[in-house]
Amino acid sequence: MGVLNVTPDSFSDGGQFLDFDKAVAHGLAMAEEGADVIDVGGESTRPGADPVIVQDEVDRTRPVVAALVRQGLKVSIDTMKPPVARAALDEGAWMVNDVSGARTPGMLGLVAEKEAAICLMHMKGTPRTMQQQPEYEDVVQEVGEYLKERAEAAEAAGVKEVWIDPGIGFGKTTQHNLDLIDATDRLAAFGWPVLVGASRKSFIGRITGGEDNPAPAEHRLEGTLVAHLRAAELGARMLRVHDVAAHRRALAMNSAWA
Ligand code: HH2
């Protein structure tokens, strides 16, 4: 899954694809590089990000989704807001990728009605507050129980294709992120396909550059690849990535031993 942020403020590529033509060109380029799905988002969820009003988010994402669907691409819409999801689904999007686990009333019913897929992600708190000293008794247990509860709610609402995602970096310390990636097999054992998104996230910068001198987003590719290959080995079925070509090469090499 290639990341396409149509936002001014995403943490690693904010502002690069706010322009319609640039966004569509980047989506097509990622598909060319081997992305099976393009994840279009119109609101940054980086720690501390300000919420975006609904109409702005629709205006940013809808034309891009429509253009990519017209080109034959499989598109997901990264949103927590049912009206934004509806606009994208009306344009032919395949999946709603909801970082809040589809807790907004009406979201699950909408996805069921449109016969779309959903990705349910775990987040502790909101993007504004989530990195303020997150604590868990047992992070894997807690995230697993949450995802199971949300996936069962989605199925009860009539959604036919459900994906789950531990939400790397969403209300988690470095150690929580490492533990969750290492527990991909335990999450996969629930039976729903698992999506993992560690791409360029700040814990990778802290590990590879050090706590005092974290590596900036543009120097996090190697760390991202190692984290994602580990998740893939443990059963992740989709990886949400900014650097598609590098991931295709790394995955091809990794599978040479299979
Ligand atoms: N991470 C981000 C956004 N959406 N969706 C899923 N399912 N899983 C993730 O891990 C995930 C996600 C954050 O990354 P990015 O889109 O690059 O940044 P921003 O939220 O600042 O736009």
mmCIF file of C-alpha atoms and ligand atoms in Angstrom:
data_model
loop_
_atom_site.group_PDB
_atom_site.id
_atom_site.type_symbol
_atom_site.label_atom_id
_atom_site.label_comp_id
_atom_site.label_asym_id
_atom_site.label_seq_id
_atom_site.Cartn_x
_atom_site.Cartn_y
_atom_site.Cartn_z
ATOM 1 C CA MET A 1 0.000 0.000 0.000
ATOM 2 C CA GLY A 2 1.522 3.279 -1.138
ATOM 3 C CA VAL A 3 0.910 6.385 0.988
ATOM 4 C CA LEU A 4 -0.525 9.432 -0.775
ATOM 5 C CA ASN A 5 -0.949 12.329 1.641
ATOM 6 C CA VAL A 6 -2.922 15.176 0.071
ATOM 7 C CA THR A 7 -2.135 17.392 3.072
ATOM 8 C CA PRO A 8 -0.053 20.462 3.886
ATOM 9 C CA ASP A 9 1.289 19.006 7.151
ATOM 10 C CA SER A 10 1.954 15.236 7.078
ATOM 11 C CA PHE A 11 5.061 14.399 9.071
ATOM 12 C CA SER A 12 7.296 13.167 6.248
ATOM 13 C CA ASP A 13 5.786 14.421 2.982
ATOM 14 C CA GLY A 14 3.452 17.264 4.013
ATOM 15 C CA GLY A 15 2.793 19.756 1.208
ATOM 16 C CA GLN A 16 4.435 17.663 -1.517
ATOM 17 C CA PHE A 17 1.180 16.310 -2.972
ATOM 18 C CA LEU A 18 -1.422 18.927 -2.039
ATOM 19 C CA ASP A 19 -1.620 19.924 -5.694
ATOM 20 C CA PHE A 20 -4.066 17.699 -7.648
ATOM 21 C CA ASP A 21 -1.754 16.973 -10.588
ATOM 22 C CA LYS A 22 1.192 16.150 -8.339
ATOM 23 C CA ALA A 23 -0.973 13.892 -6.168
ATOM 24 C CA VAL A 24 -2.318 11.910 -9.116
ATOM 25 C CA ALA A 25 1.135 11.638 -10.693
ATOM 26 C CA HIS A 26 2.574 10.322 -7.431
ATOM 27 C CA GLY A 27 -0.247 7.771 -7.058
ATOM 28 C CA LEU A 28 0.369 6.514 -10.599
ATOM 29 C CA ALA A 29 4.130 6.412 -10.014
ATOM 30 C CA MET A 30 3.701 4.300 -6.860
ATOM 31 C CA ALA A 31 1.424 1.899 -8.750
ATOM 32 C CA GLU A 32 4.057 1.672 -11.464
ATOM 33 C CA GLU A 33 6.644 0.837 -8.785
ATOM 34 C CA GLY A 34 4.507 -2.045 -7.569
ATOM 35 C CA ALA A 35 1.960 -0.738 -5.056
ATOM 36 C CA ASP A 36 -1.234 -2.804 -5.141
ATOM 37 C CA VAL A 37 -3.260 -0.153 -3.318
ATOM 38 C CA ILE A 38 -2.943 3.637 -3.061
ATOM 39 C CA ASP A 39 -3.998 5.056 0.327
ATOM 40 C CA VAL A 40 -5.286 8.602 -0.140
ATOM 41 C CA GLY A 41 -5.455 10.793 2.970
ATOM 42 C CA GLY A 42 -6.524 14.409 3.441
ATOM 43 C CA GLU A 43 -5.822 14.851 7.157
ATOM 44 C CA SER A 44 -2.510 14.406 8.949
ATOM 45 C CA THR A 45 -2.659 12.199 12.024
ATOM 46 C CA ARG A 46 0.878 12.979 13.170
ATOM 47 C CA PRO A 47 1.181 13.641 16.918
ATOM 48 C CA GLY A 48 -0.227 17.087 17.704
ATOM 49 C CA ALA A 49 -1.885 17.576 14.287
ATOM 50 C CA ASP A 50 -4.887 19.885 14.061
ATOM 51 C CA PRO A 51 -8.154 18.344 12.863
ATOM 52 C CA VAL A 52 -9.340 19.305 9.362
ATOM 53 C CA ILE A 53 -12.908 20.361 8.601
ATOM 54 C CA VAL A 54 -14.964 17.830 6.674
ATOM 55 C CA GLN A 55 -15.469 19.797 3.475
ATOM 56 C CA ASP A 56 -11.745 20.558 3.125
ATOM 57 C CA GLU A 57 -10.917 16.895 3.539
ATOM 58 C CA VAL A 58 -13.513 15.915 0.907
ATOM 59 C CA ASP A 59 -12.242 18.593 -1.486
ATOM 60 C CA ARG A 60 -8.643 17.388 -1.115
ATOM 61 C CA THR A 61 -9.294 13.676 -1.499
ATOM 62 C CA ARG A 62 -12.358 13.140 -3.714
ATOM 63 C CA PRO A 63 -10.890 14.316 -7.054
ATOM 64 C CA VAL A 64 -7.668 12.379 -6.456
ATOM 65 C CA VAL A 65 -9.550 9.184 -5.586
ATOM 66 C CA ALA A 66 -11.746 9.622 -8.670
ATOM 67 C CA ALA A 67 -8.757 10.163 -10.975
ATOM 68 C CA LEU A 68 -6.859 7.128 -9.642
ATOM 69 C CA VAL A 69 -9.924 4.866 -9.829
ATOM 70 C CA ARG A 70 -10.452 6.023 -13.427
ATOM 71 C CA GLN A 71 -6.901 4.868 -14.169
ATOM 72 C CA GLY A 72 -7.810 1.405 -12.875
ATOM 73 C CA LEU A 73 -6.063 1.614 -9.501
ATOM 74 C CA LYS A 74 -7.272 0.075 -6.243
ATOM 75 C CA VAL A 75 -7.716 2.946 -3.804
ATOM 76 C CA SER A 76 -8.247 3.222 -0.073
ATOM 77 C CA ILE A 77 -9.355 6.368 1.720
ATOM 78 C CA ASP A 78 -7.544 7.198 4.959
ATOM 79 C CA THR A 79 -10.184 8.986 7.036
ATOM 80 C CA MET A 80 -12.068 8.907 10.316
ATOM 81 C CA LYS A 81 -15.012 10.867 8.879
ATOM 82 C CA PRO A 82 -18.021 9.124 7.285
ATOM 83 C CA PRO A 83 -18.746 11.950 4.770
ATOM 84 C CA VAL A 84 -15.158 11.788 3.486
ATOM 85 C CA ALA A 85 -15.404 8.003 3.257
ATOM 86 C CA ARG A 86 -18.747 8.240 1.454
ATOM 87 C CA ALA A 87 -17.378 10.649 -1.163
ATOM 88 C CA ALA A 88 -14.445 8.306 -1.866
ATOM 89 C CA LEU A 89 -16.632 5.204 -1.968
ATOM 90 C CA ASP A 90 -19.001 6.985 -4.370
ATOM 91 C CA GLU A 91 -15.951 7.460 -6.619
ATOM 92 C CA GLY A 92 -15.141 3.748 -6.450
ATOM 93 C CA ALA A 93 -12.649 3.447 -3.587
ATOM 94 C CA TRP A 94 -12.109 -0.144 -2.429
ATOM 95 C CA MET A 95 -11.328 0.369 1.274
ATOM 96 C CA VAL A 96 -11.854 2.767 4.149
ATOM 97 C CA ASN A 97 -8.698 2.979 6.249
ATOM 98 C CA ASP A 98 -9.882 4.357 9.594
ATOM 99 C CA VAL A 99 -7.172 5.075 12.177
ATOM 100 C CA SER A 100 -9.821 5.439 14.879
ATOM 101 C CA GLY A 101 -11.046 1.858 14.397
ATOM 102 C CA ALA A 102 -14.303 3.100 12.837
ATOM 103 C CA ARG A 103 -15.694 4.345 16.135
ATOM 104 C CA THR A 104 -17.604 7.261 14.581
ATOM 105 C CA PRO A 105 -21.314 6.385 14.420
ATOM 106 C CA GLY A 106 -22.371 5.521 10.898
ATOM 107 C CA MET A 107 -18.934 4.502 9.587
ATOM 108 C CA LEU A 108 -19.395 0.730 9.768
ATOM 109 C CA GLY A 109 -22.935 0.917 8.345
ATOM 110 C CA LEU A 110 -21.665 2.998 5.444
ATOM 111 C CA VAL A 111 -18.855 0.562 4.599
ATOM 112 C CA ALA A 112 -21.313 -2.352 4.771
ATOM 113 C CA GLU A 113 -23.853 -0.534 2.572
ATOM 114 C CA LYS A 114 -21.167 0.219 -0.023
ATOM 115 C CA GLU A 115 -19.804 -3.354 0.134
ATOM 116 C CA ALA A 116 -16.327 -1.952 0.718
ATOM 117 C CA ALA A 117 -13.425 -3.223 2.819
ATOM 118 C CA ILE A 118 -12.349 -1.645 6.103
ATOM 119 C CA CYS A 119 -9.014 -1.364 7.865
ATOM 120 C CA LEU A 120 -9.443 -0.949 11.629
ATOM 121 C CA MET A 121 -6.446 0.551 13.382
ATOM 122 C CA HIS A 122 -5.683 0.834 17.074
ATOM 123 C CA MET A 123 -4.964 4.306 18.433
ATOM 124 C CA LYS A 124 -4.730 5.298 22.079
ATOM 125 C CA GLY A 125 -6.347 8.721 22.530
ATOM 126 C CA THR A 126 -6.416 11.188 19.629
ATOM 127 C CA PRO A 127 -3.585 12.484 17.433
ATOM 128 C CA ARG A 128 -3.503 15.599 19.637
ATOM 129 C CA THR A 129 -2.884 13.648 22.846
ATOM 130 C CA MET A 130 -1.679 10.174 21.922
ATOM 131 C CA GLN A 131 2.053 10.571 22.553
ATOM 132 C CA GLN A 132 1.614 12.007 26.073
ATOM 133 C CA GLN A 133 3.169 9.128 28.042
ATOM 134 C CA PRO A 134 1.200 6.199 26.665
ATOM 135 C CA GLU A 135 0.922 3.330 29.157
ATOM 136 C CA TYR A 136 -0.338 -0.234 28.870
ATOM 137 C CA GLU A 137 -0.343 -3.207 31.259
ATOM 138 C CA ASP A 138 0.356 -5.484 28.287
ATOM 139 C CA VAL A 139 0.384 -3.664 24.967
ATOM 140 C CA VAL A 140 -0.059 -6.732 22.759
ATOM 141 C CA GLN A 141 -2.966 -8.046 24.817
ATOM 142 C CA GLU A 142 -4.700 -4.667 24.965
ATOM 143 C CA VAL A 143 -4.274 -3.826 21.277
ATOM 144 C CA GLY A 144 -5.297 -7.379 20.319
ATOM 145 C CA GLU A 145 -8.477 -7.258 22.400
ATOM 146 C CA TYR A 146 -9.377 -3.876 20.964
ATOM 147 C CA LEU A 147 -8.875 -5.006 17.365
ATOM 148 C CA LYS A 148 -10.875 -8.174 17.946
ATOM 149 C CA GLU A 149 -13.744 -6.179 19.437
ATOM 150 C CA ARG A 150 -13.726 -3.690 16.521
ATOM 151 C CA ALA A 151 -13.440 -6.427 13.872
ATOM 152 C CA GLU A 152 -16.375 -8.287 15.408
ATOM 153 C CA ALA A 153 -18.380 -5.043 15.451
ATOM 154 C CA ALA A 154 -17.557 -4.504 11.770
ATOM 155 C CA GLU A 155 -18.693 -8.009 10.862
ATOM 156 C CA ALA A 156 -21.852 -7.609 12.944
ATOM 157 C CA ALA A 157 -22.579 -4.424 10.968
ATOM 158 C CA GLY A 158 -22.319 -6.445 7.739
ATOM 159 C CA VAL A 159 -18.812 -5.527 6.535
ATOM 160 C CA LYS A 160 -17.498 -8.401 4.429
ATOM 161 C CA GLU A 161 -13.751 -7.620 4.279
ATOM 162 C CA VAL A 162 -12.034 -6.596 7.508
ATOM 163 C CA TRP A 163 -8.348 -5.808 8.024
ATOM 164 C CA ILE A 164 -6.706 -5.034 11.376
ATOM 165 C CA ASP A 165 -3.696 -2.818 12.137
ATOM 166 C CA PRO A 166 -1.842 -2.376 15.470
ATOM 167 C CA GLY A 167 -1.331 1.350 14.781
ATOM 168 C CA ILE A 168 2.438 1.703 15.003
ATOM 169 C CA GLY A 169 3.259 5.117 16.517
ATOM 170 C CA PHE A 170 -0.299 5.933 17.567
ATOM 171 C CA GLY A 171 -0.058 6.270 21.356
ATOM 172 C CA LYS A 172 2.955 3.987 21.687
ATOM 173 C CA THR A 173 6.519 4.216 22.986
ATOM 174 C CA THR A 174 9.462 2.799 21.047
ATOM 175 C CA GLN A 175 9.221 -0.428 23.039
ATOM 176 C CA HIS A 176 5.469 -0.722 22.442
ATOM 177 C CA ASN A 177 6.079 -0.396 18.692
ATOM 178 C CA LEU A 178 8.788 -3.081 18.769
ATOM 179 C CA ASP A 179 6.586 -5.424 20.811
ATOM 180 C CA LEU A 180 3.638 -4.958 18.465
ATOM 181 C CA ILE A 181 5.680 -5.614 15.329
ATOM 182 C CA ASP A 182 7.016 -8.746 16.986
ATOM 183 C CA ALA A 183 3.449 -9.812 17.789
ATOM 184 C CA THR A 184 2.249 -9.626 14.174
ATOM 185 C CA ASP A 185 1.842 -13.417 14.244
ATOM 186 C CA ARG A 186 -0.351 -13.239 17.353
ATOM 187 C CA LEU A 187 -2.568 -10.610 15.718
ATOM 188 C CA ALA A 188 -2.690 -12.594 12.459
ATOM 189 C CA ALA A 189 -3.827 -15.641 14.445
ATOM 190 C CA PHE A 190 -7.192 -13.953 15.033
ATOM 191 C CA GLY A 191 -7.864 -14.681 11.356
ATOM 192 C CA TRP A 192 -8.247 -11.173 9.916
ATOM 193 C CA PRO A 193 -5.502 -10.003 7.533
ATOM 194 C CA VAL A 194 -3.017 -7.675 9.247
ATOM 195 C CA LEU A 195 -1.759 -4.373 7.845
ATOM 196 C CA VAL A 196 1.370 -2.792 9.359
ATOM 197 C CA GLY A 197 2.504 0.798 8.853
ATOM 198 C CA ALA A 198 5.868 1.695 10.350
ATOM 199 C CA SER A 199 7.046 3.778 7.396
ATOM 200 C CA ARG A 200 9.458 6.579 8.428
ATOM 201 C CA LYS A 201 7.914 6.766 11.894
ATOM 202 C CA SER A 202 9.747 8.558 14.663
ATOM 203 C CA PHE A 203 10.676 5.475 16.734
ATOM 204 C CA ILE A 204 12.802 4.402 13.748
ATOM 205 C CA GLY A 205 14.557 7.759 13.879
ATOM 206 C CA ARG A 206 15.163 7.345 17.627
ATOM 207 C CA ILE A 207 16.561 3.835 17.244
ATOM 208 C CA THR A 208 18.761 4.461 14.217
ATOM 209 C CA GLY A 209 20.000 7.936 15.131
ATOM 210 C CA GLY A 210 19.817 7.760 18.924
ATOM 211 C CA GLU A 211 17.425 9.386 21.421
ATOM 212 C CA ASP A 212 19.458 12.605 21.446
ATOM 213 C CA ASN A 213 19.919 12.856 17.702
ATOM 214 C CA PRO A 214 17.006 11.048 16.007
ATOM 215 C CA ALA A 215 17.387 10.381 12.295
ATOM 216 C CA PRO A 216 15.161 12.695 10.225
ATOM 217 C CA ALA A 217 12.329 11.221 8.144
ATOM 218 C CA GLU A 218 14.444 11.133 4.968
ATOM 219 C CA HIS A 219 16.990 8.884 6.702
ATOM 220 C CA ARG A 220 14.548 6.295 7.996
ATOM 221 C CA LEU A 221 14.224 4.048 4.943
ATOM 222 C CA GLU A 222 16.639 1.320 6.081
ATOM 223 C CA GLY A 223 15.023 1.121 9.510
ATOM 224 C CA THR A 224 11.600 1.038 7.889
ATOM 225 C CA LEU A 225 12.614 -1.854 5.628
ATOM 226 C CA VAL A 226 13.953 -3.909 8.521
ATOM 227 C CA ALA A 227 10.799 -3.332 10.576
ATOM 228 C CA HIS A 228 8.529 -4.130 7.641
ATOM 229 C CA LEU A 229 10.405 -7.271 6.594
ATOM 230 C CA ARG A 230 10.080 -8.518 10.163
ATOM 231 C CA ALA A 231 6.332 -7.833 10.111
ATOM 232 C CA ALA A 232 6.009 -9.541 6.726
ATOM 233 C CA GLU A 233 7.895 -12.611 7.963
ATOM 234 C CA LEU A 234 5.494 -12.789 10.893
ATOM 235 C CA GLY A 235 2.450 -12.724 8.646
ATOM 236 C CA ALA A 236 1.582 -9.111 7.787
ATOM 237 C CA ARG A 237 -0.440 -9.197 4.558
ATOM 238 C CA MET A 238 -0.078 -5.517 3.657
ATOM 239 C CA LEU A 239 2.571 -2.880 4.424
ATOM 240 C CA ARG A 240 1.709 0.831 4.305
ATOM 241 C CA VAL A 241 4.788 2.497 2.805
ATOM 242 C CA HIS A 242 6.082 5.772 1.385
ATOM 243 C CA ASP A 243 8.958 4.132 -0.559
ATOM 244 C CA VAL A 244 7.316 1.564 -2.813
ATOM 245 C CA ALA A 245 10.182 0.614 -5.127
ATOM 246 C CA ALA A 246 12.592 0.004 -2.237
ATOM 247 C CA HIS A 247 10.027 -2.211 -0.521
ATOM 248 C CA ARG A 248 9.397 -4.242 -3.685
ATOM 249 C CA ARG A 249 13.144 -4.877 -4.030
ATOM 250 C CA ALA A 250 13.576 -5.771 -0.361
ATOM 251 C CA LEU A 251 10.549 -8.092 -0.362
ATOM 252 C CA ALA A 252 11.760 -9.821 -3.537
ATOM 253 C CA MET A 253 15.143 -10.464 -1.919
ATOM 254 C CA ASN A 254 13.557 -11.640 1.315
ATOM 255 C CA SER A 255 11.285 -14.105 -0.438
ATOM 256 C CA ALA A 256 14.224 -15.662 -2.294
ATOM 257 C CA TRP A 257 14.786 -17.837 0.805
ATOM 258 C CA ALA A 258 11.148 -18.915 1.067
HETATM 259 N N1 HH2 B 1 -0.151 5.713 9.794
HETATM 260 C C1 HH2 B 1 -0.386 6.989 9.382
HETATM 261 C C2 HH2 B 1 -1.583 7.302 8.726
HETATM 262 N N2 HH2 B 1 -2.493 6.339 8.452
HETATM 263 N N3 HH2 B 1 -3.193 4.084 8.548
HETATM 264 C C3 HH2 B 1 -2.977 2.831 8.936
HETATM 265 N N4 HH2 B 1 -3.877 1.864 8.666
HETATM 266 N N5 HH2 B 1 -1.831 2.465 9.609
HETATM 267 C C4 HH2 B 1 -0.871 3.375 9.919
HETATM 268 O O1 HH2 B 1 0.135 2.980 10.561
HETATM 269 C C5 HH2 B 1 -1.072 4.732 9.527
HETATM 270 C C6 HH2 B 1 -2.266 5.062 8.833
HETATM 271 C C7 HH2 B 1 0.620 8.048 9.640
HETATM 272 O O2 HH2 B 1 1.531 8.182 8.628
HETATM 273 P P1 HH2 B 1 1.492 9.274 7.427
HETATM 274 O O3 HH2 B 1 0.267 9.127 6.605
HETATM 275 O O4 HH2 B 1 2.757 9.174 6.671
HETATM 276 O O5 HH2 B 1 1.518 10.685 8.141
HETATM 277 P P2 HH2 B 1 0.397 11.748 8.530
HETATM 278 O O6 HH2 B 1 -0.582 11.084 9.434
HETATM 279 O O7 HH2 B 1 1.183 12.845 9.208
HETATM 280 O O8 HH2 B 1 -0.283 12.196 7.266
#
